[in-house]
Coordinates of C-alpha atoms in Angstrom, one line a residue:
M19 CA 316.5 -5.0 63.8
T20 CA 320.2 -4.5 62.8
L21 CA 322.1 -1.9 60.9
D22 CA 321.6 -4.1 57.8
T23 CA 317.8 -4.2 58.4
E24 CA 317.0 -0.7 59.5
P25 CA 313.5 0.3 60.5
D26 CA 311.2 1.8 57.8
L27 CA 312.9 5.1 57.2
S28 CA 311.5 5.9 53.8
D29 CA 312.5 9.6 54.3
F30 CA 316.1 8.6 54.3
S31 CA 316.0 7.3 50.8
Q32 CA 314.3 10.5 49.6
I33 CA 316.8 12.9 51.1
D34 CA 319.4 14.4 48.8
F35 CA 322.8 13.9 50.4
S36 CA 324.9 15.3 47.5
N37 CA 326.1 18.2 49.6
G38 CA 326.9 16.1 52.7
A39 CA 325.1 16.0 56.1
V40 CA 325.6 17.3 59.6
A41 CA 324.0 15.0 62.2
A42 CA 323.1 16.7 65.5
V43 CA 324.1 14.1 68.2
S44 CA 323.5 14.9 71.9
G45 CA 324.2 11.3 73.0
G46 CA 320.6 10.6 73.8
S47 CA 318.8 7.6 72.3
D48 CA 317.1 9.4 69.5
S49 CA 320.2 11.2 68.1
T50 CA 322.5 8.2 68.7
A51 CA 320.1 6.0 66.7
L52 CA 319.9 8.7 64.0
L53 CA 323.7 8.7 63.7
L54 CA 324.1 5.0 63.4
L55 CA 321.2 4.6 60.9
L56 CA 322.4 7.5 58.8
K57 CA 326.0 6.1 58.7
A58 CA 324.7 2.7 57.6
H59 CA 322.5 4.2 55.0
L60 CA 325.3 6.3 53.5
D61 CA 327.7 3.4 53.6
R62 CA 325.3 1.3 51.5
N63 CA 324.1 4.0 49.2
A64 CA 326.4 7.1 49.1
T65 CA 329.8 6.2 50.3
A66 CA 331.3 9.5 49.1
T67 CA 328.9 11.6 51.2
K68 CA 330.6 13.9 53.7
L69 CA 329.2 13.1 57.2
L70 CA 329.9 15.3 60.2
A71 CA 328.5 14.6 63.7
V72 CA 328.1 17.7 65.9
T73 CA 327.5 17.8 69.6
I74 CA 326.4 21.0 71.3
D75 CA 327.5 21.4 74.9
H76 CA 325.0 23.9 76.3
Q77 CA 327.1 24.3 79.4
L78 CA 323.9 24.0 81.6
R79 CA 325.1 20.8 83.5
P80 CA 328.5 19.9 84.8
Q81 CA 328.2 16.4 83.2
A82 CA 327.6 17.8 79.7
A83 CA 331.3 18.0 78.7
A84 CA 331.9 14.4 79.6
E85 CA 328.8 13.3 77.7
A86 CA 330.0 15.2 74.6
Q87 CA 333.3 13.3 74.9
A88 CA 331.4 10.0 75.0
V89 CA 329.8 10.9 71.7
A90 CA 333.3 11.8 70.4
R91 CA 334.5 8.3 71.3
L92 CA 331.5 6.6 69.7
C93 CA 332.2 8.6 66.5
A94 CA 335.9 7.7 66.5
A95 CA 335.1 4.0 66.8
R96 CA 332.7 4.3 63.9
G97 CA 335.0 6.4 61.7
I98 CA 332.7 9.5 61.8
A99 CA 334.1 13.0 61.9
H100 CA 332.9 14.8 65.0
R101 CA 332.9 18.3 66.5
I102 CA 332.0 19.6 69.9
L103 CA 330.6 23.2 70.1
A104 CA 329.8 25.0 73.3
W105 CA 327.0 27.5 74.0
S106 CA 329.0 30.0 76.0
G107 CA 328.0 33.3 77.6
H108 CA 324.9 34.5 79.4
K109 CA 322.0 32.0 79.9
P110 CA 318.5 33.6 80.4
S111 CA 316.6 33.0 83.6
T112 CA 313.4 32.6 81.7
G113 CA 312.7 31.0 78.4
L114 CA 315.7 28.8 78.7
P115 CA 314.5 25.9 76.5
A116 CA 313.7 28.3 73.6
A117 CA 317.1 30.1 74.0
A118 CA 318.9 26.8 74.1
R119 CA 317.1 25.7 70.9
E120 CA 318.1 29.0 69.2
A121 CA 321.7 28.6 70.2
R122 CA 321.7 24.9 69.1
Y123 CA 320.5 25.7 65.6
R124 CA 322.9 28.6 65.3
L125 CA 325.9 26.5 66.2
L126 CA 324.8 23.6 64.0
A127 CA 324.5 26.0 61.1
E128 CA 327.9 27.5 61.8
A129 CA 329.4 24.0 61.8
A130 CA 327.6 23.2 58.5
E131 CA 328.8 26.4 57.0
A132 CA 332.4 25.8 58.0
A133 CA 332.3 22.3 56.6
G134 CA 330.6 23.4 53.3
I135 CA 327.5 21.3 54.1
G136 CA 324.0 22.6 53.6
L137 CA 322.0 19.8 55.3
I138 CA 321.4 19.3 59.0
L139 CA 319.6 16.2 60.4
T140 CA 318.0 15.9 63.9
G141 CA 316.6 13.0 65.7
H142 CA 313.1 14.2 66.5
T143 CA 310.7 11.3 66.8
A144 CA 307.0 10.6 66.7
D145 CA 307.0 11.1 70.5
D146 CA 308.5 14.5 70.1
Q147 CA 305.9 15.3 67.5
A148 CA 303.0 14.2 69.7
E149 CA 304.3 16.3 72.6
T150 CA 304.6 19.3 70.4
V151 CA 301.0 19.0 69.1
L152 CA 299.6 18.4 72.6
M153 CA 301.4 21.5 73.9
R154 CA 300.2 23.7 71.1
Q155 CA 296.7 22.3 71.4
A156 CA 296.7 23.2 75.1
R157 CA 297.9 26.7 74.4
D158 CA 295.2 27.1 71.7
E159 CA 292.5 26.0 74.2
W160 CA 293.8 28.4 76.8
A161 CA 293.8 31.3 74.3
R162 CA 290.2 30.5 73.3
D163 CA 289.1 30.5 76.9
E164 CA 290.9 33.8 77.5
W165 CA 289.2 35.3 74.4
A166 CA 285.8 34.1 75.5
R167 CA 286.3 35.7 79.0
D168 CA 287.4 39.0 77.4
Q169 CA 284.4 39.0 75.2
Q170 CA 282.0 38.4 78.0
A171 CA 283.6 41.1 80.1
S172 CA 283.6 43.7 77.3
D173 CA 280.4 43.1 75.3
G174 CA 278.6 40.0 76.5
G175 CA 280.1 37.9 73.8
A176 CA 279.2 39.8 70.6
S177 CA 281.8 39.7 67.9
D178 CA 283.4 42.6 66.1
E179 CA 282.7 43.4 62.5
G180 CA 284.3 40.8 60.2
Q181 CA 285.6 38.8 63.2
S182 CA 284.8 35.1 63.5
D183 CA 282.5 34.3 66.4
D184 CA 284.3 31.2 67.5
G185 CA 287.3 32.8 69.1
P186 CA 290.9 33.3 68.0
R187 CA 292.0 30.8 65.4
D188 CA 295.2 30.2 63.5
E189 CA 293.8 27.9 60.8
G190 CA 295.5 24.9 62.6
R191 CA 299.0 26.1 61.7
G192 CA 300.5 25.2 65.0
L193 CA 298.8 21.9 65.2
A194 CA 300.8 20.7 62.2
G195 CA 303.7 20.2 64.6
M196 CA 307.2 20.0 63.4
A197 CA 307.8 20.0 59.6
P198 CA 309.7 17.1 58.0
A199 CA 312.2 19.8 56.9
T200 CA 312.7 23.4 58.0
L201 CA 314.9 26.0 56.2
Y202 CA 317.1 27.9 58.7
E203 CA 318.0 31.5 57.8
W204 CA 317.1 30.8 54.1
R205 CA 320.3 28.7 53.8
H206 CA 320.5 25.4 55.7
W207 CA 317.8 22.7 55.6
I208 CA 317.1 21.0 58.9
V209 CA 315.6 17.6 58.2
R210 CA 313.8 15.3 60.7
P211 CA 313.8 11.8 59.1
L212 CA 312.6 10.0 62.3
L213 CA 309.3 11.8 62.8
G214 CA 307.4 8.7 62.0
I215 CA 309.2 6.4 64.4
R216 CA 308.5 5.9 68.1
R217 CA 311.4 6.4 70.6
A218 CA 310.8 2.8 72.0
E219 CA 311.7 1.4 68.5
L220 CA 314.9 3.3 68.4
R221 CA 315.9 2.2 71.9
E222 CA 315.2 -1.4 71.0
F223 CA 317.4 -1.0 68.0
L224 CA 320.3 0.4 70.1
R225 CA 319.9 -2.4 72.6
R226 CA 320.3 -5.0 69.8
E227 CA 323.4 -3.1 68.6
Q228 CA 324.7 -3.0 72.2
V229 CA 325.1 0.7 72.0
A230 CA 324.4 2.8 75.2
W231 CA 322.9 6.2 75.3
I232 CA 322.8 9.1 77.7
E233 CA 319.7 10.0 79.8
D234 CA 319.6 13.8 80.2
P235 CA 317.9 14.6 83.5
T236 CA 316.6 17.8 82.0
N237 CA 314.2 15.7 79.9
A238 CA 312.5 14.6 83.1
D239 CA 312.5 18.1 84.8
T240 CA 308.8 18.9 85.1
A241 CA 309.6 22.6 85.7
F242 CA 309.5 22.7 81.9
E243 CA 306.5 22.2 79.8
R244 CA 307.6 19.4 77.5
P245 CA 308.8 17.1 80.3
R246 CA 305.4 17.6 81.9
V247 CA 303.6 16.5 78.7
R248 CA 306.0 13.6 78.3
A249 CA 305.3 12.4 81.8
A250 CA 301.6 12.6 81.2
L251 CA 301.9 10.5 78.1
A252 CA 303.9 7.9 80.0
E253 CA 301.1 7.4 82.6
G254 CA 299.2 4.3 81.7
D255 CA 299.1 3.5 78.0
G256 CA 299.9 6.7 76.1
T257 CA 299.9 5.0 72.8
P258 CA 296.3 6.1 71.8
R259 CA 297.0 9.7 72.7
V260 CA 300.3 9.7 70.7
A261 CA 298.4 8.2 67.7
E262 CA 295.7 10.8 68.0
A263 CA 298.2 13.6 68.1
I264 CA 300.1 12.3 65.1
A265 CA 296.9 11.9 63.1
L266 CA 295.9 15.5 64.1
A267 CA 299.3 16.8 63.0
R268 CA 299.1 15.1 59.6
K269 CA 295.6 16.5 59.0
A270 CA 296.6 20.0 60.1
A271 CA 299.8 19.9 58.0
A272 CA 297.8 18.9 54.9
E273 CA 295.3 21.7 55.4
R274 CA 298.1 24.2 56.1
E275 CA 299.9 23.3 52.9
Q276 CA 296.8 23.4 50.8
L277 CA 295.8 26.8 52.3
G278 CA 299.3 28.1 51.6
H279 CA 299.1 27.1 47.9
R280 CA 295.9 29.0 47.6
A281 CA 297.3 32.0 49.4
A282 CA 300.4 31.9 47.1
M283 CA 298.1 32.0 44.0
L284 CA 296.4 35.2 45.3
I285 CA 299.8 36.8 46.1
R286 CA 301.1 36.1 42.7
S287 CA 298.1 37.3 40.8
L288 CA 296.9 40.3 42.9
A289 CA 300.0 41.7 44.7
S290 CA 302.7 44.0 43.3
R291 CA 305.6 46.1 44.6
P292 CA 305.4 49.6 43.0
A293 CA 308.2 51.0 45.1
A294 CA 310.8 49.8 47.7
G295 CA 309.0 48.9 50.9
L296 CA 305.6 49.3 49.4
V297 CA 303.2 46.4 48.5
R298 CA 300.0 47.0 46.5
L299 CA 297.0 44.6 46.4
D300 CA 294.4 44.9 43.6
R301 CA 291.0 46.0 44.8
D302 CA 289.8 42.5 43.6
F303 CA 291.7 41.1 46.6
A304 CA 288.9 42.4 48.9
T305 CA 286.3 40.4 47.1
A306 CA 288.2 37.2 46.6
A307 CA 285.9 34.2 46.6
D308 CA 288.3 32.2 48.7
S309 CA 288.2 34.5 51.7
R310 CA 290.2 32.0 53.9
A311 CA 293.1 32.0 51.5
A312 CA 292.8 35.8 51.1
I313 CA 293.0 36.4 54.9
Y314 CA 295.9 34.0 55.2
A315 CA 297.7 35.8 52.3
L316 CA 297.0 39.1 54.0
R317 CA 298.5 37.9 57.3
I318 CA 301.6 36.7 55.6
L319 CA 302.0 40.0 53.7
L320 CA 301.4 42.1 56.9
A321 CA 304.2 40.1 58.7
A322 CA 306.5 40.4 55.7
T323 CA 305.9 44.1 55.3
G324 CA 306.2 44.9 59.0
G325 CA 309.1 42.6 59.5
T326 CA 307.5 40.5 62.3
A327 CA 308.5 36.9 63.1
F328 CA 304.8 35.8 63.7
L329 CA 301.7 36.3 61.7
P330 CA 299.2 38.8 63.1
D331 CA 296.2 37.7 65.1
Q332 CA 293.7 35.7 63.1
A333 CA 290.6 37.5 64.4
R334 CA 292.0 41.0 63.9
S335 CA 293.1 40.1 60.4
E336 CA 289.6 38.8 59.7
A337 CA 288.1 42.1 61.0
L338 CA 290.5 44.1 58.8
F339 CA 289.7 42.1 55.7
G340 CA 286.0 42.7 56.3
R341 CA 286.5 46.4 56.4
F342 CA 288.2 46.4 53.0
R343 CA 284.7 46.1 51.5
T344 CA 283.3 49.2 53.3
G345 CA 285.4 51.9 51.6
P346 CA 288.6 53.8 52.3
L347 CA 290.6 52.7 55.3
C348 CA 293.8 53.6 57.1
A349 CA 294.9 51.2 59.9
T350 CA 297.9 49.6 61.5
L351 CA 298.5 46.0 62.3
S352 CA 301.7 44.0 62.8
R353 CA 303.9 47.1 62.4
T354 CA 302.3 47.6 59.0
V355 CA 300.3 50.6 57.8
I356 CA 297.3 49.5 55.7
D357 CA 296.0 52.2 53.4
A358 CA 293.0 51.1 51.3
R359 CA 292.1 53.4 48.5
R360 CA 290.1 53.3 45.3
T361 CA 293.3 52.6 43.4
G362 CA 294.4 49.6 45.6
I363 CA 295.2 48.4 49.1
F364 CA 298.7 49.6 50.0
L365 CA 301.0 48.1 52.7
H366 CA 304.1 49.7 54.1
R367 CA 306.2 49.5 57.3
E368 CA 305.2 52.1 59.9
L369 CA 307.9 54.5 61.2
R370 CA 307.5 53.5 64.9
D371 CA 310.0 51.0 66.5
L372 CA 312.4 51.0 63.6
P373 CA 315.9 49.8 64.5
P374 CA 318.3 52.5 65.7
A375 CA 321.5 53.3 63.8
V376 CA 323.9 50.3 64.1
A377 CA 327.5 49.8 62.9
L378 CA 327.7 47.6 59.8
S379 CA 329.6 44.4 60.4
G380 CA 329.7 41.0 58.9
N381 CA 326.2 39.6 58.3
A382 CA 323.1 41.1 59.8
L383 CA 319.3 40.8 59.5
W384 CA 317.9 44.3 59.7
D385 CA 314.4 44.7 61.0
C386 CA 313.7 41.1 59.8
R387 CA 313.3 42.7 56.3
R388 CA 316.8 43.0 54.8
R389 CA 319.9 40.8 55.0
I390 CA 323.0 43.1 54.9
T391 CA 326.5 41.8 54.4
L392 CA 329.9 43.4 54.5
G393 CA 332.6 41.8 52.4
D394 CA 336.2 43.3 52.1
S395 CA 336.2 45.9 54.9
S396 CA 339.7 47.3 54.2
G397 CA 340.7 50.7 52.9
A398 CA 339.4 54.2 53.2
L399 CA 335.8 53.2 53.7
L400 CA 336.6 52.5 57.4
I401 CA 338.1 55.9 58.1
A402 CA 334.6 56.4 59.6
P403 CA 332.3 53.6 60.5
L404 CA 329.5 52.6 58.2
L405 CA 326.1 52.8 59.8
V406 CA 322.7 51.3 58.9
A407 CA 319.7 53.4 59.7
P408 CA 316.3 54.2 58.2
L409 CA 316.4 56.6 55.3
G410 CA 314.0 59.0 57.1
A411 CA 311.2 61.2 55.8
A412 CA 313.4 64.1 54.7
L413 CA 315.5 62.1 52.2
A414 CA 312.5 60.0 51.2
A415 CA 310.8 63.2 50.0
K416 CA 313.6 63.7 47.5
R417 CA 313.1 60.3 46.0
A418 CA 309.4 59.8 46.0
I419 CA 307.6 60.4 42.7
E420 CA 304.2 59.2 41.6
G421 CA 304.4 56.1 39.3
R422 CA 302.2 53.4 38.0
G423 CA 299.2 55.0 39.8
T424 CA 300.9 55.1 43.2
P425 CA 300.5 58.3 45.1
A426 CA 303.8 60.0 45.9
S427 CA 302.8 60.3 49.6
L428 CA 302.7 56.5 49.9
V429 CA 306.1 56.1 48.2
R430 CA 307.6 58.6 50.6
A431 CA 306.1 56.9 53.6
A432 CA 307.4 53.5 52.5
L433 CA 310.9 54.7 51.6
A434 CA 311.3 56.5 54.9
A435 CA 311.3 53.2 56.7
E436 CA 313.8 51.5 54.3
P437 CA 317.4 50.9 55.4
A438 CA 320.1 53.2 54.2
L439 CA 323.9 53.3 54.6
W440 CA 325.3 56.3 56.4
Q441 CA 328.9 57.6 57.1
D442 CA 329.9 60.7 59.0
G443 CA 326.2 61.8 59.0
E444 CA 325.9 61.6 55.2
C445 CA 323.6 59.1 53.5
L446 CA 325.3 56.9 50.9
G447 CA 322.1 55.6 49.6
L448 CA 319.3 53.0 50.1
L449 CA 320.6 49.5 50.7
G450 CA 319.7 47.2 47.8
E451 CA 317.9 49.8 45.7
G452 CA 320.5 50.9 43.2
P453 CA 322.4 54.2 43.0
G454 CA 322.3 56.8 45.7
L455 CA 320.6 60.2 45.6
P456 CA 322.2 63.1 43.7
G457 CA 325.0 64.4 45.9
E458 CA 325.3 61.2 47.9
G459 CA 328.6 59.5 48.3
P460 CA 329.5 56.3 46.4
M461 CA 327.9 53.1 47.7
P462 CA 330.7 50.7 48.8
A463 CA 331.0 47.7 46.5
A464 CA 331.7 45.5 49.6
V465 CA 328.2 46.1 51.0
A466 CA 325.4 44.0 49.7
A467 CA 321.7 43.9 50.8
Y468 CA 318.9 41.5 49.9
P469 CA 315.3 41.4 50.9
A470 CA 314.4 39.0 53.6
V471 CA 311.0 37.2 53.8
A472 CA 309.6 37.7 57.3
P473 CA 308.1 35.7 59.0
F474 CA 310.1 33.0 57.3
A475 CA 313.5 34.7 57.5
R476 CA 314.7 32.5 60.4
F477 CA 312.6 29.4 60.2
L478 CA 310.7 28.3 57.1
P479 CA 308.8 25.0 57.6
S480 CA 308.3 22.9 54.5
F481 CA 304.5 23.3 55.0
D482 CA 304.9 27.0 54.0
L483 CA 307.1 26.8 50.9
A484 CA 304.5 28.0 48.4
P485 CA 303.5 31.3 50.2
A486 CA 307.2 31.9 51.2
D487 CA 308.3 31.6 47.6
A488 CA 305.5 33.8 46.3
V489 CA 306.4 36.6 48.8
A490 CA 310.1 36.1 47.9
A491 CA 309.2 36.7 44.2
L492 CA 307.1 39.8 45.2
L493 CA 309.9 41.4 47.2
G494 CA 312.7 40.5 44.9
A495 CA 314.3 38.1 47.4
A496 CA 316.3 35.0 46.5
P497 CA 314.0 32.0 45.8
V498 CA 313.7 29.3 48.3
P499 CA 316.7 27.0 48.0
A500 CA 316.2 23.5 46.5
S501 CA 314.3 21.0 48.6
P502 CA 316.4 18.5 50.6
F503 CA 314.2 15.8 49.2
G504 CA 315.7 14.7 45.9
G505 CA 313.8 15.2 42.8
H506 CA 311.4 17.8 44.3
S507 CA 311.4 21.6 43.8
A508 CA 311.1 23.6 47.0
G509 CA 309.2 26.5 45.4
L510 CA 306.7 27.0 42.7
P511 CA 307.4 28.3 39.2
R512 CA 307.6 32.1 39.4
A513 CA 305.2 34.4 37.6
N514 CA 306.7 37.1 35.4
A515 CA 307.3 40.3 37.3

C-alpha cells in the first residue's frame, strides 16, 4: 500500500471538496494517515482544493506542544498549510473527554471559518466506531436494568398507560454510532471518511511510507471509559467483536434513517406553526397508523419546542402519546407544555428555566431555540446595552389575538417565552418576528435572529437529515446546508407552507 495505491476509501471520491478541507491532525496514527491519504487524493483529483491541517493543543499534557510542532514539521515537508490552536482556560475536573471534544470541534470550526472552508475531516476509524457502539450498548443495558429495578420497587413491574413493557428504549438511535458526516452548528460539515477502515491497516500504511506517529498516553488511561473498552477489545482476538459492533451500527443507522424519513413525513403533513413559539399538531396525529414514527416525531418536536439538546425519554413519550386518544390533556415534558384540545395538540415552551437577561454580543444561541447575531455595533444604539430576555406575559398579552382557530391564551403563553430585545428597560420587539409593538422603539438593523432547530442546533448527524429539515421548514429556520457528499441533497424537498 502506497500513496499511489491507497486503501479502499470510496467515501473520499464521494466528498465534495469544492470549498476546501480542514484536516484535524493530532499526530496520532489515524489522523496522520488521514492527512497523507487526503493530500494524495487531492493532488491526483483536485489540485486547486484548499487544504489546511489543524492541530489542537488541549494543554492537558506538557508534551502536547512539542507533538503539535512535530505535526507542523510533517506538514511543512509535504507542502501542507498548518495551524496550531490551543484550548486555553479552565479544564473541568469531571467530564474532561466530553469538554475536550467540545473545545476541539469549536476550535476546528473557528479555523475553518477563518480560512473560508466549510468542511472538516477527522480520522475516526472502524475501531473508534466499534468502541462507540459498545459503550452505548453498555449504557443502554445499564439503563434497562435500572428501569427494571425501579419498576419492581414501585409496582411489581407493571407498566404505565401507553408505556412499553420492555424498559426504556431509544429506537436504537445511539447504537448507530458515529455518522459518516455531522453538521456542526448548522454551518460546518464534519466528515469521517475512514470509518470503514481498521486502525491496523492505517498503521501498516504509515510504516510502508516510513512516517512515524505519536502515541498519546491518554488513549491508554483506563480511568476513562473509551480506553477501557479499547483495552477489552485488544484482549485476545477482538476482531469478531469489532465486526459485530460495526454490523450492529450499520443496522441501527439504517433503521434510524428510515424512521426519521417517516417521522419527517408526519411533521410535514400534520404540524403547523400558528404563532411564534407555538406548534400545532392535527388531531389525526394521535391516531396515526405508524405509531413508532409518530412517537419519534413527537419526541423531536418536544425537544425543538423546549430547546433541549436531547430527545425526551422514550417511555414517557410513549405514555404521553397514548393519552392523546383519551381526551383533553395538559402536561409538561422536556420543557414543553403539551395542551391537547379538540382543535389540535399544541406545543409551546414552558416559562420555567428560561435564560436570564443577557447582553447581546456577537453570535449567541439563545435557549437552543434562536440564533442571535449582532453586526455593526457602532453608534447611538450602544449608549445603553442591548439585552436579550423573554418577552414576558404582560407584553405577550398585548400581541396575542386568536387566529386560524388558535385560542388567544395559547398564543399569549407561547409568545411570553419568546426572546425579545430590550434597552433601558424598554422592549424593542420580538427577535425575528417583524416590527415591534406599538410604542416600542425601533429594532436595530444590525441585530438578526433566526430559529434554531434543537436538538440538532449543535450537532446534526447525517442519519437525521430528514426530520431536521422538516422541523427547520416548520419553524422557519434555514434549510440544512448542502450535503458534503457530491451530487446528493442534504434535505428533502420542502412542502408549501
